[in-house]
Short mmCIF file of C-alpha atoms in Angstrom, two decimals:
data_model
loop_
_atom_site.label_atom_id
_atom_site.label_comp_id
_atom_site.label_asym_id
_atom_site.label_seq_id
_atom_site.Cartn_x
_atom_site.Cartn_y
_atom_site.Cartn_z
CA MET A 10 -24.40 4.92 -18.24
CA PRO A 11 -25.94 2.03 -20.40
CA GLY A 12 -27.91 -0.67 -19.17
CA TYR A 13 -28.70 1.76 -15.72
CA THR A 14 -30.78 4.67 -14.67
CA THR A 15 -29.66 7.47 -12.57
CA ARG A 16 -30.77 9.93 -10.84
CA GLU A 17 -28.78 13.98 -9.82
CA LEU A 18 -28.49 14.94 -6.12
CA VAL A 19 -27.10 17.65 -4.70
CA VAL A 20 -25.33 16.93 -1.66
CA ARG A 21 -24.64 19.77 0.81
CA LEU A 22 -20.77 18.94 2.17
CA GLY A 23 -18.64 21.69 4.03
CA GLY A 24 -20.87 24.19 3.30
CA HIS A 25 -20.47 23.38 -0.59
CA ASP A 26 -23.03 22.26 -3.08
CA PHE A 27 -21.64 19.07 -4.71
CA ARG A 28 -23.73 17.60 -8.05
CA ILE A 29 -23.77 13.76 -7.44
CA ARG A 30 -24.89 10.91 -10.03
CA ALA A 31 -26.13 8.04 -8.45
CA LEU A 32 -27.81 4.84 -9.33
CA SER A 33 -31.73 5.65 -9.26
CA ASP A 34 -32.26 2.90 -6.67
CA LEU A 35 -30.59 -0.56 -5.25
CA GLN A 36 -32.57 -2.89 -7.96
CA GLN A 37 -29.98 -1.46 -11.16
CA PHE A 38 -27.92 -4.61 -12.10
CA ALA A 39 -26.64 -5.05 -15.54
CA ASP A 40 -23.36 -7.29 -16.13
CA PRO A 41 -23.47 -8.15 -19.97
CA HIS A 42 -19.73 -8.65 -20.46
CA HIS A 43 -19.45 -10.84 -16.64
CA LEU A 44 -17.36 -9.10 -14.78
CA ALA A 45 -19.66 -9.54 -11.37
CA ALA A 46 -18.85 -12.94 -11.89
CA ARG A 47 -15.54 -12.89 -12.14
CA ILE A 48 -14.59 -10.17 -9.54
CA GLY A 49 -17.27 -12.25 -6.84
CA ILE A 50 -19.34 -9.10 -7.02
CA SER A 51 -23.16 -11.00 -6.33
CA SER A 52 -26.08 -9.05 -7.93
CA ALA A 53 -27.72 -8.17 -4.43
CA LEU A 54 -24.42 -6.41 -3.55
CA TRP A 55 -23.52 -4.98 -6.95
CA SER A 56 -25.53 -1.15 -6.53
CA LEU A 57 -23.88 -0.59 -3.31
CA PHE A 58 -21.23 1.44 -4.42
CA GLY A 59 -23.45 3.53 -6.64
CA GLN A 60 -25.76 5.73 -3.16
CA VAL A 61 -24.97 8.17 -1.47
CA TRP A 62 -25.03 7.19 1.86
CA PRO A 63 -25.06 8.42 5.48
CA ALA A 64 -21.64 7.08 6.57
CA GLY A 65 -19.96 8.75 3.59
CA ARG A 66 -21.79 11.52 4.20
CA VAL A 67 -20.63 12.05 7.61
CA MET A 68 -16.98 11.02 6.34
CA ALA A 69 -17.13 13.77 3.63
CA GLU A 70 -18.62 16.26 6.28
CA ALA A 71 -15.16 15.61 8.58
CA MET A 72 -13.12 15.56 5.41
CA SER A 73 -14.34 19.36 4.87
CA THR A 74 -12.53 20.53 7.95
CA HIS A 75 -9.95 17.88 8.47
CA ASP A 76 -6.22 18.58 8.96
CA ILE A 77 -4.53 18.10 5.42
CA GLY A 78 -1.82 20.43 4.79
CA GLY A 79 1.00 17.88 3.12
CA LYS A 80 -0.59 14.73 3.26
CA ARG A 81 -1.03 11.99 0.70
CA ILE A 82 -4.58 10.50 1.93
CA LEU A 83 -6.26 7.53 0.10
CA GLU A 84 -9.27 6.65 0.39
CA LEU A 85 -10.58 3.23 0.25
CA GLY A 86 -14.16 1.54 -1.33
CA CYS A 87 -14.78 5.01 -2.30
CA GLY A 88 -17.99 4.31 -4.12
CA LEU A 89 -19.44 7.61 -5.30
CA GLY A 90 -16.49 9.42 -3.79
CA LEU A 91 -17.96 12.09 -2.18
CA SER A 92 -15.05 12.22 0.40
CA SER A 93 -12.52 12.40 -2.16
CA LEU A 94 -14.96 14.77 -3.96
CA VAL A 95 -14.26 17.10 -0.85
CA LEU A 96 -10.59 16.60 -0.99
CA GLN A 97 -10.31 17.71 -4.05
CA HIS A 98 -12.31 20.67 -4.07
CA ARG A 99 -9.56 21.71 -0.76
CA HIS A 100 -6.95 20.54 -3.70
CA ALA A 101 -5.92 17.58 -1.28
CA ASP A 102 -3.15 14.93 -2.64
CA ILE A 103 -5.93 12.69 -3.13
CA THR A 104 -6.23 9.20 -4.19
CA ALA A 105 -9.46 7.28 -4.26
CA SER A 106 -9.87 3.31 -4.90
CA ASP A 107 -12.27 0.83 -5.10
CA HIS A 108 -12.78 -2.52 -6.91
CA HIS A 109 -16.22 -1.88 -8.09
CA PRO A 110 -15.71 -1.73 -12.15
CA LEU A 111 -18.36 1.19 -12.26
CA ALA A 112 -16.86 3.09 -9.55
CA GLU A 113 -14.37 5.18 -11.98
CA PRO A 114 -16.32 6.04 -14.19
CA PHE A 115 -19.07 7.40 -12.19
CA LEU A 116 -16.25 9.04 -9.94
CA ARG A 117 -14.81 10.75 -12.73
CA HIS A 118 -18.03 12.33 -14.11
CA ASN A 119 -19.00 13.35 -10.77
CA ALA A 120 -15.73 15.16 -10.94
CA ALA A 121 -16.49 16.64 -13.93
CA GLN A 122 -19.67 17.82 -13.31
CA ASN A 123 -18.78 19.63 -10.22
CA LYS A 124 -15.48 21.08 -12.64
CA MET A 125 -12.85 19.53 -11.39
CA LEU A 126 -9.83 17.72 -12.34
CA ALA A 127 -10.16 14.06 -12.74
CA ILE A 128 -9.03 12.25 -9.22
CA VAL A 129 -6.27 10.03 -9.31
CA TYR A 130 -8.06 6.48 -8.91
CA ARG A 131 -6.68 3.06 -8.13
CA ASP A 132 -8.56 -0.70 -8.75
CA LEU A 133 -7.43 -1.90 -5.16
CA ARG A 134 -7.99 -5.34 -4.15
CA TRP A 135 -7.85 -5.82 -0.13
CA GLU A 136 -6.74 -8.96 -0.58
CA ILE A 137 -3.90 -8.69 -3.07
CA PRO A 138 -0.50 -6.61 -2.01
CA ASP A 139 -0.24 -3.70 -5.01
CA ILE A 140 3.45 -2.53 -4.31
CA THR A 141 3.01 0.35 -6.75
CA LEU A 142 0.61 2.39 -4.67
CA GLY A 143 2.99 3.53 -2.12
CA ARG A 144 1.78 4.68 1.69
CA PHE A 145 -0.40 7.61 2.61
CA ASP A 146 -0.41 9.84 6.10
CA LEU A 147 -3.98 9.63 5.94
CA ILE A 148 -6.05 6.42 5.59
CA ILE A 149 -9.91 7.31 5.53
CA GLY A 150 -13.28 5.13 4.61
CA SER A 151 -16.91 4.70 5.10
CA ASP A 152 -18.43 1.88 5.86
CA VAL A 153 -15.59 -0.31 4.59
CA LEU A 154 -16.41 -3.05 7.73
CA TYR A 155 -20.03 -4.51 6.34
CA GLU A 156 -18.98 -7.95 5.57
CA SER A 157 -16.82 -10.04 8.19
CA GLY A 158 -13.87 -11.02 6.69
CA HIS A 159 -12.93 -6.86 5.81
CA ALA A 160 -11.70 -6.71 9.14
CA ASP A 161 -8.53 -8.91 8.23
CA GLN A 162 -8.21 -7.47 5.20
CA LEU A 163 -8.22 -3.71 5.55
CA ALA A 164 -5.98 -4.55 8.13
CA ALA A 165 -3.79 -5.78 5.82
CA THR A 166 -3.70 -2.76 3.22
CA ILE A 167 -3.29 -0.34 5.73
CA SER A 168 0.13 -2.13 7.22
CA ARG A 169 0.90 -1.72 3.41
CA HIS A 170 -0.07 1.55 3.10
CA ALA A 171 0.12 3.76 6.05
CA THR A 172 2.84 5.46 6.91
CA ALA A 173 4.63 5.17 10.88
CA ASP A 174 2.46 7.78 11.61
CA ALA A 175 -0.34 7.52 9.94
CA GLU A 176 -4.11 8.17 10.48
CA ILE A 177 -6.67 5.93 9.85
CA LEU A 178 -10.52 6.86 9.81
CA ILE A 179 -13.39 4.84 9.79
CA THR A 180 -16.97 5.61 9.91
CA ASP A 181 -18.75 2.60 11.31
CA PRO A 182 -22.93 2.81 11.16
CA GLY A 183 -22.87 -0.44 13.54
CA ARG A 184 -22.64 -2.75 11.97
CA GLY A 185 -20.55 -4.90 14.67
CA ASN A 186 -17.48 -5.59 12.90
CA SER A 187 -14.92 -2.67 13.87
CA THR A 188 -13.81 -4.76 17.05
CA PHE A 189 -12.05 -7.64 14.89
CA PHE A 190 -10.68 -4.32 13.02
CA THR A 191 -9.64 -2.80 15.63
CA ARG A 192 -8.10 -5.56 17.91
CA ALA A 193 -5.93 -6.35 14.48
CA LEU A 194 -4.74 -2.68 14.32
CA THR A 195 -4.12 -2.62 18.10
CA LEU A 196 -1.72 -5.46 17.14
CA GLN A 197 -0.13 -2.91 14.68
CA GLY A 198 0.03 -0.85 17.17
CA TYR A 199 -2.30 1.94 17.12
CA VAL A 200 -4.82 3.37 19.62
CA VAL A 201 -8.47 4.16 18.82
CA THR A 202 -10.39 6.96 19.86
CA GLU A 203 -14.19 7.12 19.03
CA GLN A 204 -17.15 8.96 19.61
CA CYS A 205 -20.42 7.99 18.68
CA SER A 206 -22.39 10.61 16.33
CA ARG A 207 -25.82 10.74 14.19
CA PHE A 208 -25.51 9.51 10.96
CA ASP A 209 -29.01 10.26 10.11
CA ALA A 210 -31.15 13.00 10.89
CA ASN A 211 -33.49 10.44 12.93
CA ASP A 212 -30.79 8.85 14.36
CA VAL A 213 -31.67 9.09 18.16
CA ALA A 214 -29.09 8.97 21.36
CA PRO A 215 -27.26 6.56 22.29
CA PHE A 216 -26.36 6.84 18.49
CA ARG A 217 -24.83 3.39 16.96
CA GLY A 218 -23.02 5.20 14.77
CA ARG A 219 -19.26 6.44 15.07
CA LEU A 220 -16.01 7.87 13.77
CA LEU A 221 -12.96 5.64 14.49
CA SER A 222 -9.71 7.52 14.30
CA TYR A 223 -6.57 5.07 14.82
CA ARG A 224 -3.09 6.77 15.39
CA ARG A 225 0.14 5.21 16.93
CA ASP A 226 0.49 5.59 20.58
CA GLY A 227 2.03 8.99 21.05
CA PHE A 228 0.43 10.29 17.14
CA GLY A 229 -2.43 12.09 18.52
CA ALA A 230 -5.90 11.96 17.71
CA VAL A 231 -8.62 13.34 15.86
CA SER A 232 -11.67 15.59 16.63
CA ALA A 233 -15.09 14.05 15.18
CA VAL A 234 -17.81 15.57 13.17
CA ALA A 235 -21.61 14.39 13.44
CA TYR A 236 -23.55 14.17 10.91
CA SER A 237 -25.80 17.28 9.49
CA HIS A 238 -27.60 18.54 6.74
#
């Protein structure tokens, strides 16, 4: 991609190897059309979408076995889209979303090099309602609570786009903002089930990383999957 150096990775998820194009490092920033300034992404945060993060791997691994039958699924803040790629490989009804201008071309490239059809993608800003997106039975997000303001924005997005019996799955590496998010979803009638998990091969117990499952009372819970190579 012009202006950037990239690297090619092979990431094994659910017993299957996925070829992933990622940014080569966290210093990659090129913005000749001033998109960053217009949408409010700083140069320091610009490259974060283009990395393979432990939280993304945990979610993608979980999606390799999760019940997807008949479900319309939305990935929030998809970045490189590991979970969306796993779900597309399983022929799920998946819509990936992000607001970074480079998320869609990277996702499209990664789907193509894994010999998949293009994944449905939506540019979704959490603070602006999108009346055309509809509702989903399963909404997932990996490390999407990395800023304090994200909890309320994410909860509002879920309120607009979750079905009554939807399940919300969030991987949280322990940044400290999930408490505010859980409180906001509790007001919507959700109950949380959490499992502490190893997010990295070097993690030692007690683990700070967690897989959080939210369901409205009476609709059940989900089992979690820990990090694995």
